[in-house]
Coordinates of C-alpha atoms and ligand atoms in Angstrom, one line a residue:
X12 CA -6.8 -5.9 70.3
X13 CA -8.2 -8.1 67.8
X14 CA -5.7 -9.7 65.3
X15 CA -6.0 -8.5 61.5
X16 CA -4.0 -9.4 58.2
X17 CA -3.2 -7.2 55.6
X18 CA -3.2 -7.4 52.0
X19 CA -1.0 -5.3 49.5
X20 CA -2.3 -5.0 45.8
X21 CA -0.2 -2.8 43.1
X22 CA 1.1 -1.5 46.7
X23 CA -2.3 -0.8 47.9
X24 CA -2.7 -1.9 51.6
X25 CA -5.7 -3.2 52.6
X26 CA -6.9 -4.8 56.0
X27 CA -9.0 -7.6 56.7
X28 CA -10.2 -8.5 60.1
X29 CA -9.4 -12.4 61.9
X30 CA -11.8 -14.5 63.0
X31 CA -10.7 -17.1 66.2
X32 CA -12.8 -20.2 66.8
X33 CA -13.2 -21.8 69.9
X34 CA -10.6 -24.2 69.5
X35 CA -8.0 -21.6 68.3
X36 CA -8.6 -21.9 64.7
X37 CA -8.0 -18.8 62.8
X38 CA -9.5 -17.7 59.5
X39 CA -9.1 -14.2 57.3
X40 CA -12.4 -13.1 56.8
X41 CA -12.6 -11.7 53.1
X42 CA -16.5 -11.2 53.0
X43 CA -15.9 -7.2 51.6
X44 CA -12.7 -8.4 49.6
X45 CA -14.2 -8.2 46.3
X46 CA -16.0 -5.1 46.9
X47 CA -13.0 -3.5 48.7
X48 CA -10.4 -4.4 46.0
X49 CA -12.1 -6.0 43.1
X50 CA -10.4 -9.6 43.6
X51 CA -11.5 -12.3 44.6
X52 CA -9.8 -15.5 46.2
X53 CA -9.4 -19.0 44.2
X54 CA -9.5 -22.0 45.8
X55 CA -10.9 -25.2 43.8
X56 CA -12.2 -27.8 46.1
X57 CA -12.5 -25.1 48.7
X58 CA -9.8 -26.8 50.9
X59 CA -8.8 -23.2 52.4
X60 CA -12.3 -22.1 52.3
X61 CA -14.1 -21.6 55.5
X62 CA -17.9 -21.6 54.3
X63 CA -19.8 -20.7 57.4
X64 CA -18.9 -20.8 61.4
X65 CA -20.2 -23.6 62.9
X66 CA -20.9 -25.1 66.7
X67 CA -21.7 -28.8 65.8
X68 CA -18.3 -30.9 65.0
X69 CA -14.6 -30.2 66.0
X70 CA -12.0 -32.0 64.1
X71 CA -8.9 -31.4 64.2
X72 CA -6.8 -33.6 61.4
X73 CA -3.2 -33.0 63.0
X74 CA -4.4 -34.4 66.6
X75 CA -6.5 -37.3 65.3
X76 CA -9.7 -35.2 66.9
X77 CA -12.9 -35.5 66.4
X78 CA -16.1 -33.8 68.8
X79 CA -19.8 -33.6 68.6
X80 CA -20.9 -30.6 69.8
X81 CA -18.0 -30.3 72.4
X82 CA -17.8 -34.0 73.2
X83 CA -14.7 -36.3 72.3
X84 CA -16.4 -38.9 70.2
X85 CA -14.5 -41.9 71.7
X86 CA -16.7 -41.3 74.8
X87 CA -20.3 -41.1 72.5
X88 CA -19.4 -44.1 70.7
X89 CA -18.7 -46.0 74.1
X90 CA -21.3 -44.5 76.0
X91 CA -24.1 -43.1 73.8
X92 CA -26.6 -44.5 71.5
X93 CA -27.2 -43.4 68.3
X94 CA -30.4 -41.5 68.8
X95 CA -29.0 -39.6 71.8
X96 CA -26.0 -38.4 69.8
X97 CA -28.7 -37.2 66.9
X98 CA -30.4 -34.9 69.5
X99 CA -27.1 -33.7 70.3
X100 CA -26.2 -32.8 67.0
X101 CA -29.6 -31.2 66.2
X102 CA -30.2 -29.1 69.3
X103 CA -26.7 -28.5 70.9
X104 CA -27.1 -30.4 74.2
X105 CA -27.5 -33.7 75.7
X106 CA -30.7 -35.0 76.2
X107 CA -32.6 -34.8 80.2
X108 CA -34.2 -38.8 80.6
X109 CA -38.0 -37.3 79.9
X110 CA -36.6 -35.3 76.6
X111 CA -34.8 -38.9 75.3
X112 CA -37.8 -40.5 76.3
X113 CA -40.0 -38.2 73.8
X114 CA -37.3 -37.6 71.3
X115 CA -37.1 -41.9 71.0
X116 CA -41.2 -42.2 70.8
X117 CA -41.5 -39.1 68.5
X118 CA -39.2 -41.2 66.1
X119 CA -40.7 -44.6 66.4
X120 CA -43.9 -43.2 65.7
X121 CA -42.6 -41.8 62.7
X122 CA -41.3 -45.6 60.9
X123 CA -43.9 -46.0 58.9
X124 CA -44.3 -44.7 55.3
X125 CA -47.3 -43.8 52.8
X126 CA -48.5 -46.9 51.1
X127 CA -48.1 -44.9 47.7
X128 CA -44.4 -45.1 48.5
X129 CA -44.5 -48.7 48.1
X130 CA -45.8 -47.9 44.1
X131 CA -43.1 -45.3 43.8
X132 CA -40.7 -48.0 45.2
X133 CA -42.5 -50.7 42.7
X134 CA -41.3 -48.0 39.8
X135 CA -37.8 -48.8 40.1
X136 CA -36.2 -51.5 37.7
X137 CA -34.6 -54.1 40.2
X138 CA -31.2 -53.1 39.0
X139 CA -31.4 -49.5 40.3
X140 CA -29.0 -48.6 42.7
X141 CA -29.5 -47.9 46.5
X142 CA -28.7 -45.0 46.5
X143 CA -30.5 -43.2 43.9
X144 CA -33.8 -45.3 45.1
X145 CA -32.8 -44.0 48.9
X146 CA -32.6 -40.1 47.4
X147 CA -35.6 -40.5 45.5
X148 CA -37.9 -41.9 48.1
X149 CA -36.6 -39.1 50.4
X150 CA -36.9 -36.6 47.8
X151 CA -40.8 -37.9 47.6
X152 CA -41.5 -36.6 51.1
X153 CA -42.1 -32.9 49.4
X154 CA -45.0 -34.6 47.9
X155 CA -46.9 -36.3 51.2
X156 CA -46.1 -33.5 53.4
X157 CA -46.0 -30.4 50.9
X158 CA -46.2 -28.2 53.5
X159 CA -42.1 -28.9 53.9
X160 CA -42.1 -26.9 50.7
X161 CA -43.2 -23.7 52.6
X162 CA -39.3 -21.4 53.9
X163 CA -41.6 -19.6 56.7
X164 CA -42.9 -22.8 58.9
X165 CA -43.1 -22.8 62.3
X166 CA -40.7 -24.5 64.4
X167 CA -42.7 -27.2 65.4
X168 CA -43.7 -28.5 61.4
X169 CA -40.0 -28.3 61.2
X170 CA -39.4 -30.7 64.1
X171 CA -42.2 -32.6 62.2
X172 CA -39.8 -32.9 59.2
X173 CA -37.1 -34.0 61.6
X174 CA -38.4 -36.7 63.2
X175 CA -40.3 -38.3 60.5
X176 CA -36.5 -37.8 58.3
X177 CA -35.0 -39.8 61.1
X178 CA -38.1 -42.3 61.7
X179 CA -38.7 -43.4 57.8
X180 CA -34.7 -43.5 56.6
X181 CA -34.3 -47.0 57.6
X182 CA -37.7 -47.7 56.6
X183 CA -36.3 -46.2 53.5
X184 CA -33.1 -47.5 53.6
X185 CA -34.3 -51.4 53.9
X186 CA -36.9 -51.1 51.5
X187 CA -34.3 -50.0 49.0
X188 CA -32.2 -53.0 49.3
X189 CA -35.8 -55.3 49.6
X190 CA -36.7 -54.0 46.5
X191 CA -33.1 -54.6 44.9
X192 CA -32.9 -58.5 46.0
X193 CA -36.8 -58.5 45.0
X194 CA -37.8 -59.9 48.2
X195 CA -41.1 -58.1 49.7
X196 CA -40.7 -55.2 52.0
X197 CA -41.2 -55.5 55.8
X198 CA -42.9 -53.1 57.7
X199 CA -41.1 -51.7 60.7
X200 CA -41.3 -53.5 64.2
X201 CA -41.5 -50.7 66.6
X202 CA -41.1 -52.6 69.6
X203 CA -37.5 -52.8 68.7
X204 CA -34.2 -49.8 68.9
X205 CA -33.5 -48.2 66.1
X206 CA -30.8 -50.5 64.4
X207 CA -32.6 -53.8 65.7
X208 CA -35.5 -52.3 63.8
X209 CA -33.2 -51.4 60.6
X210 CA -31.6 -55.1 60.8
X211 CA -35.3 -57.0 61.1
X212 CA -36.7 -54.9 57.8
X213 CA -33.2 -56.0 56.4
X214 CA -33.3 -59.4 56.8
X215 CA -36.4 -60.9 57.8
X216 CA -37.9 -63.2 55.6
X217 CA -41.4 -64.2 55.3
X218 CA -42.7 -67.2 57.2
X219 CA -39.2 -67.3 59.2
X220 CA -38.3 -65.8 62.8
X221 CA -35.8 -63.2 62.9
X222 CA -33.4 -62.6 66.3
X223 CA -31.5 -59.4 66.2
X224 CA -27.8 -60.8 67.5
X225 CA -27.1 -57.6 69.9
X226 CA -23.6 -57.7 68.7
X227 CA -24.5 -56.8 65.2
X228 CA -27.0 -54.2 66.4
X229 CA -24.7 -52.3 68.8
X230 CA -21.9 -52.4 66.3
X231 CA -24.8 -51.2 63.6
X232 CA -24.9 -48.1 66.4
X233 CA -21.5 -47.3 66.6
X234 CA -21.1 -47.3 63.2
X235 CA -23.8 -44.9 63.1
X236 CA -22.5 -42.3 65.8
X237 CA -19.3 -42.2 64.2
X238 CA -20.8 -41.1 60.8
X239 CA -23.2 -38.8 62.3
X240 CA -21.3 -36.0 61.3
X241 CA -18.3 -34.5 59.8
X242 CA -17.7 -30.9 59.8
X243 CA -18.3 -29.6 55.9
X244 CA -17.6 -32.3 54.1
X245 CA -19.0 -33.0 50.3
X246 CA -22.2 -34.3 51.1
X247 CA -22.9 -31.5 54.2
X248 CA -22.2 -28.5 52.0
X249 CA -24.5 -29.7 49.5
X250 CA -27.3 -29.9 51.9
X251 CA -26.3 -26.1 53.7
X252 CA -25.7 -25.0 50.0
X253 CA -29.3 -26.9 48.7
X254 CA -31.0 -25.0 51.8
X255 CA -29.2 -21.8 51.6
X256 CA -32.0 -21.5 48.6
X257 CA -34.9 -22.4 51.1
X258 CA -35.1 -25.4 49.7
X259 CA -36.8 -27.9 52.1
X260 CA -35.6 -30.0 54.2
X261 CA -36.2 -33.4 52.1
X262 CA -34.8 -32.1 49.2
X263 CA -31.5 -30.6 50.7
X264 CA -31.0 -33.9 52.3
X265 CA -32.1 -35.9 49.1
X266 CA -29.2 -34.2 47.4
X267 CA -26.8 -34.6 50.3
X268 CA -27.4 -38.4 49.4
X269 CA -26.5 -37.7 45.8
X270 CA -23.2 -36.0 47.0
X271 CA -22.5 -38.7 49.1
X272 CA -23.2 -41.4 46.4
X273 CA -19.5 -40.7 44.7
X274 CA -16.9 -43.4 45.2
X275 CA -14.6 -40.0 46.6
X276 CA -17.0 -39.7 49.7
X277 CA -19.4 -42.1 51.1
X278 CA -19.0 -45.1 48.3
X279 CA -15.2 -45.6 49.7
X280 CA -16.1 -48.1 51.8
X281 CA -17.3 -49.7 48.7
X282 CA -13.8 -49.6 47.1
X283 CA -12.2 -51.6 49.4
X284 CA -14.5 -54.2 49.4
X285 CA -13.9 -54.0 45.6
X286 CA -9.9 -53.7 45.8
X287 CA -10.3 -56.8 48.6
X288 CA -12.1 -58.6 46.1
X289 CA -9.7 -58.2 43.0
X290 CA -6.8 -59.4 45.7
X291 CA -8.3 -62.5 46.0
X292 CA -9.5 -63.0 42.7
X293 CA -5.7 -62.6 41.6
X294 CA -4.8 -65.4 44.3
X295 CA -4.8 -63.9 47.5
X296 CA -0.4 -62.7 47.1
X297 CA -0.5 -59.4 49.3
X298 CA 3.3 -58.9 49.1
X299 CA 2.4 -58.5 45.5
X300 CA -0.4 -56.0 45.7
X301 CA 1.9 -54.3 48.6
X302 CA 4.4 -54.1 46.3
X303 CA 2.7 -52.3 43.3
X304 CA 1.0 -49.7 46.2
X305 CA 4.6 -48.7 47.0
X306 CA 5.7 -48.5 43.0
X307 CA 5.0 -44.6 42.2
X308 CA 4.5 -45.7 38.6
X309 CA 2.2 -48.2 39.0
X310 CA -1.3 -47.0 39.3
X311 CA -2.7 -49.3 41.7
X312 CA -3.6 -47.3 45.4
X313 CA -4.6 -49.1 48.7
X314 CA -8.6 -47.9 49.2
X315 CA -9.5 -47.4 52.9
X316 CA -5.6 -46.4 53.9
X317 CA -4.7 -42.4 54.9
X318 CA -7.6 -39.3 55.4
X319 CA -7.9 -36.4 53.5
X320 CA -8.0 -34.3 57.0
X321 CA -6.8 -36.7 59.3
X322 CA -2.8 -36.4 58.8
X323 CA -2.0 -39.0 61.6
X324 CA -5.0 -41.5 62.4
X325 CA -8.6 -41.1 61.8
X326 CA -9.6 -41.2 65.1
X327 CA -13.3 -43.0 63.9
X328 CA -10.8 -45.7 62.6
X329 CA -9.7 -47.1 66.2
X330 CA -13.4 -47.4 67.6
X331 CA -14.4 -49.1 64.8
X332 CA -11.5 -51.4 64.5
X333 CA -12.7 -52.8 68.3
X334 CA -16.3 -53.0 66.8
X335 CA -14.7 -54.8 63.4
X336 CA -13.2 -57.5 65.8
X337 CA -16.0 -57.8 68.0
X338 CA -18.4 -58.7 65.5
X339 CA -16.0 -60.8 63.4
X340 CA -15.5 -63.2 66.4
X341 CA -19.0 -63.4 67.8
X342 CA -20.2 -64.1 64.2
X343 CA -17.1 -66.6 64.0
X344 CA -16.9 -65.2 60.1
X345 CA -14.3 -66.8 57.7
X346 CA -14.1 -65.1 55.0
X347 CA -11.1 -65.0 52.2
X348 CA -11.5 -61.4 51.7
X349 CA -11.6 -60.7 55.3
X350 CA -8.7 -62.4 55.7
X351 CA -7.1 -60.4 53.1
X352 CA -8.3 -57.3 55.0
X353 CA -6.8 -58.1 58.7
X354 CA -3.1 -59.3 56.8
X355 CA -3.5 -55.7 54.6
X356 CA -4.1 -53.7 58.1
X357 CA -1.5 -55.4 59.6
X358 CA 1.3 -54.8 57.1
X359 CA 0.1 -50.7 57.1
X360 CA 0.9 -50.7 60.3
X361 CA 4.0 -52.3 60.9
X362 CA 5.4 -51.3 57.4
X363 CA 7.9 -48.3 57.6
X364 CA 6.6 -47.4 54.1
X365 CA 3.1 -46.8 55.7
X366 CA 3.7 -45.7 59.0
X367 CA 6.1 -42.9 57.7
X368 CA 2.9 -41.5 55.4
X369 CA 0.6 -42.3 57.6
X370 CA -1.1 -44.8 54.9
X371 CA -3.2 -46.2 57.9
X372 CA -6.5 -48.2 58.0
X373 CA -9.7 -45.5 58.0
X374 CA -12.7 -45.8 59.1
X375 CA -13.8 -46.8 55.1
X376 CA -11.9 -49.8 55.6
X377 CA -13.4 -50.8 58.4
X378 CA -16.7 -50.0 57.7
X379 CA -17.0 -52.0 54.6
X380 CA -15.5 -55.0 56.3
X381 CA -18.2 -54.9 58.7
X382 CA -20.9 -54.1 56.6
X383 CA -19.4 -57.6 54.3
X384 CA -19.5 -59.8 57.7
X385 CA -23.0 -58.7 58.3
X386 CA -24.1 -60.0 54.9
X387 CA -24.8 -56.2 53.9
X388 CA -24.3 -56.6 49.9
X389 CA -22.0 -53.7 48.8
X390 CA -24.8 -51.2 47.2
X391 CA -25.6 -50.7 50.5
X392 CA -22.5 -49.6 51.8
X393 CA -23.0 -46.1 51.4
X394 CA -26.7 -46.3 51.9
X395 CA -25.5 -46.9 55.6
X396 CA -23.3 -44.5 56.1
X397 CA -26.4 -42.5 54.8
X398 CA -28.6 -43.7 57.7
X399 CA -25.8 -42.4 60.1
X400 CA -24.7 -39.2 58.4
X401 CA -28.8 -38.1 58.3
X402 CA -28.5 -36.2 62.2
X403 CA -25.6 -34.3 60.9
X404 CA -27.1 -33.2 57.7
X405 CA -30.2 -32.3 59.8
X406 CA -28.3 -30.4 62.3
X407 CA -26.3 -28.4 59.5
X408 CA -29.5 -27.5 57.9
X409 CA -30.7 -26.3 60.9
X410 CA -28.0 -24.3 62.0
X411 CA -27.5 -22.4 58.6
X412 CA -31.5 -21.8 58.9
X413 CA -31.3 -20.1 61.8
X414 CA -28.1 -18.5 61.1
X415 CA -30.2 -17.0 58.4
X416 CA -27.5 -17.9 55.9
X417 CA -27.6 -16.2 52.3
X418 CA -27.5 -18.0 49.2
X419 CA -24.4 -19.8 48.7
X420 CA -23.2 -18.5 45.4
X421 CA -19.5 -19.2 44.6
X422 CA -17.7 -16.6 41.7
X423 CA -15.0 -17.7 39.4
X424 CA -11.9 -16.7 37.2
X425 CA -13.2 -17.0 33.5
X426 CA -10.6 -18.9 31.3
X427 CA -13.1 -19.3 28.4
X428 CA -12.6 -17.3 25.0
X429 CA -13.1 -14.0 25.0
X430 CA -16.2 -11.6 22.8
X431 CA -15.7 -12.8 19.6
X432 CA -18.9 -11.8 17.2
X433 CA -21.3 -14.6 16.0
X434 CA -20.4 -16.9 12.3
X435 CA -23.8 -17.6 10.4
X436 CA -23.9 -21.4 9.9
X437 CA -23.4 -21.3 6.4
X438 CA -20.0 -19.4 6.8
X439 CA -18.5 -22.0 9.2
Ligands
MLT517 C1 -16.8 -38.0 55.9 O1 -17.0 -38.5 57.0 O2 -17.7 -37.3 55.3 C2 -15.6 -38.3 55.1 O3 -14.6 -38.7 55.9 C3 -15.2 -37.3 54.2 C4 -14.8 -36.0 54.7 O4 -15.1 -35.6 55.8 O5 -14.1 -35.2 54.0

């Protein structure tokens, strides 16, 4: 027999049916609770608040787990590239060779971007920010392929839509950061992977060669698969709850950008960078910044330390670490900050203080020490993580599409004034 809870108001009983997910999570579905007893449930920030059933990521933030699609990540980030994992996400299964082979080409041919884009890009004062440039641009895409706008396309325009997402984001994403250094753009080199390409539109400079180190680029991939998704996080409800409207594709994902912008979500990274920086800029005494972390009354926090859903390591965090290391010896990078960053991680992890809360490094802290070694300035910290999260947005979009989703359309408790009649001005 299938489980159910019930619910007692003014002694009323009422019964309310349990959903079980595949991995044994349980959830009380209330979807008839208001119209059954006239209440409804309040949970700000939603962190009890199942919004949809989904098939893409597991995580479990107890166990340190974290799948794609069935599939421990540790083994996609050691085995898989980037691209494959995005096919994953988006259709449910592993690619055959010929599908890869056609998903890969179907991409590349899809790196270049309208000329016009180039004026649109040209709009943009010098000091705009990444991010907002990145949303924009992406936002743009209603224009040059308007028929995106239409609810009712065919499957294959919106494969069209994926692809060419996918395809044009780093194009995107480089020219962004081009644009902020006010260096010209560079078109992409399709001869090259995916991050390779990313990296030469990054850093080439005219007149000069440009070798992609294959360090950087695979660590540039890794990075990538472990941001590819998240289960419902800030930036992936926005884009189910954008599309829940029919909104197109480039514009739900446009605003995931936005959501992800914050210094909450995807601009974290950022923060420790920043945090790093005032450490050093103080004189480098860790003991001392240590030291006001642990005082409750001091308002000082570590950035890139503890998860809001992973309670015992952020299992993205390990992977990354490896990657971290890698690339900081092959580039043979010394850096104060960085130093900073490896005594900081080792003192969370040997100090009880941090072990016993579980204050340890995250995959923002990582990230952004990465991002720093590979010369990426910190704007574009989150305009990477971006370029990695873009399958899972995709993939959620999809999935609430042809879940056939309604509107999302959250209700509230008022706790404004109550009918009071209108003052003419001239009484106030
Ligand atoms: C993410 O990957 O989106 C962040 O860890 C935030 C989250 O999932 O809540």
């Amino acid at each position: 027999m299938s489980k159910t809870v019930e619910l007692i108001i003014d002694g009323k009983s009422y019964t309310f049916p349990v959903v079980e997910g595949t991995e044994n999570e349980f959830a009380i579905d209330i979807s008839d609770l208001r119209d059954k007893t006239g209440y409804i449930t309040l949970d700000v920030g939603y962190k009890n608040t199942g919004a949809t059933k989904s098939a893409i990521t597991f995580l479990d933030g107890d166990k340190g787990v974290l799948h794609y699609r069935g599939y421990p990540i540790e083994e996609l980030a050691e085995r898989s590239s980037f691209l494959e994992v995005a096919y994953l996400l988006i259709f449910g299964e592993l690619p055959t060779k010929e599908q890869f082979t056609k998903w890969e080409s179907d991409i590349t041919r899809r790196t270049m971007v309208h000329e016009d884009i180039k004026k649109i890009l040209d709009g943009f004062p010098s000091t705009s920010h990444p991010m907002g440039v990145l949303s924009s641009l992406f936002c743009a895409q209603t224009a040059f392929y308007p028929e995106s706008l239409n609810p009712n396309r065919p499957a294959d325009g919106v494969y069209l839509s994926i692809i060419r997402s996918l395809g044009k984001m780093p194009t995107f994403a480089a020219w962004a950061y081009k644009h902020a250094v006010g260096h010209p753009v560079n078109y992409p080199d399709n001869k090259l992977d995916y991050c390779s390409r990313f990296l030469k539109m990054m850093f080439a400079l005219p007149g000069q060669d440009y070798e992609v180190n294959p360090v950087i680029a695979n660590a540039l991939d890794k990075l990538l698969i472990l941001h590819a998704d998240h289960e419902q996080n800030c930036s992936t409800s926005t884009v189910r709850i954008v599309g829940s409207s029919k909104a197109s594709i480039y514009s739900s994902i446009s605003a995931g950008i936005n959501a992800l912008w914050g210094p909450l979500h995807g601009g974290a990274n950022q923060e420790v960078i920043v945090m790093l920086e005032n450490i050093r800029k103080d004189g480098g005494n860790i003991d001392k910044w240590i030291a006001k972390a642990k005082d409750k009354n001091d308002p000082f926090r570590l950035m890139g330390f503890g998860h809001r859903v992973y309670k015992n390591f952020d299992p993205r965090a390990r992977i990354i670490k490896q990657a971290a290391d890698n690339v900081l010896k092959d580039l043979g990078v010394h850096d104060p900050v960085l130093e900073i960053a490896q005594k900081l991680e080792e003192i969370a992890l040997s100090d009880p203080y941090f072990v016993e809360r579980k204050l340890y490094p995250n995959v923002d802290f990582y990230s952004g020490i990465i991002y720093r070694a590979l010369g990426i300035p910190e704007d574009m910290f989150t305009v990477m993580f971006a370029m990695g999260r873009l399958p899972g947005w995709i993939a959620q979009w999809l999935e609430m599409r042809n879940n056939n989703e309604p509107i999302g359309r959250p209700r509230q408790i008022f706790s404004g004034k109550v009918t009071r009649p209108y003052v003419p001005i001239q009484n106030r």
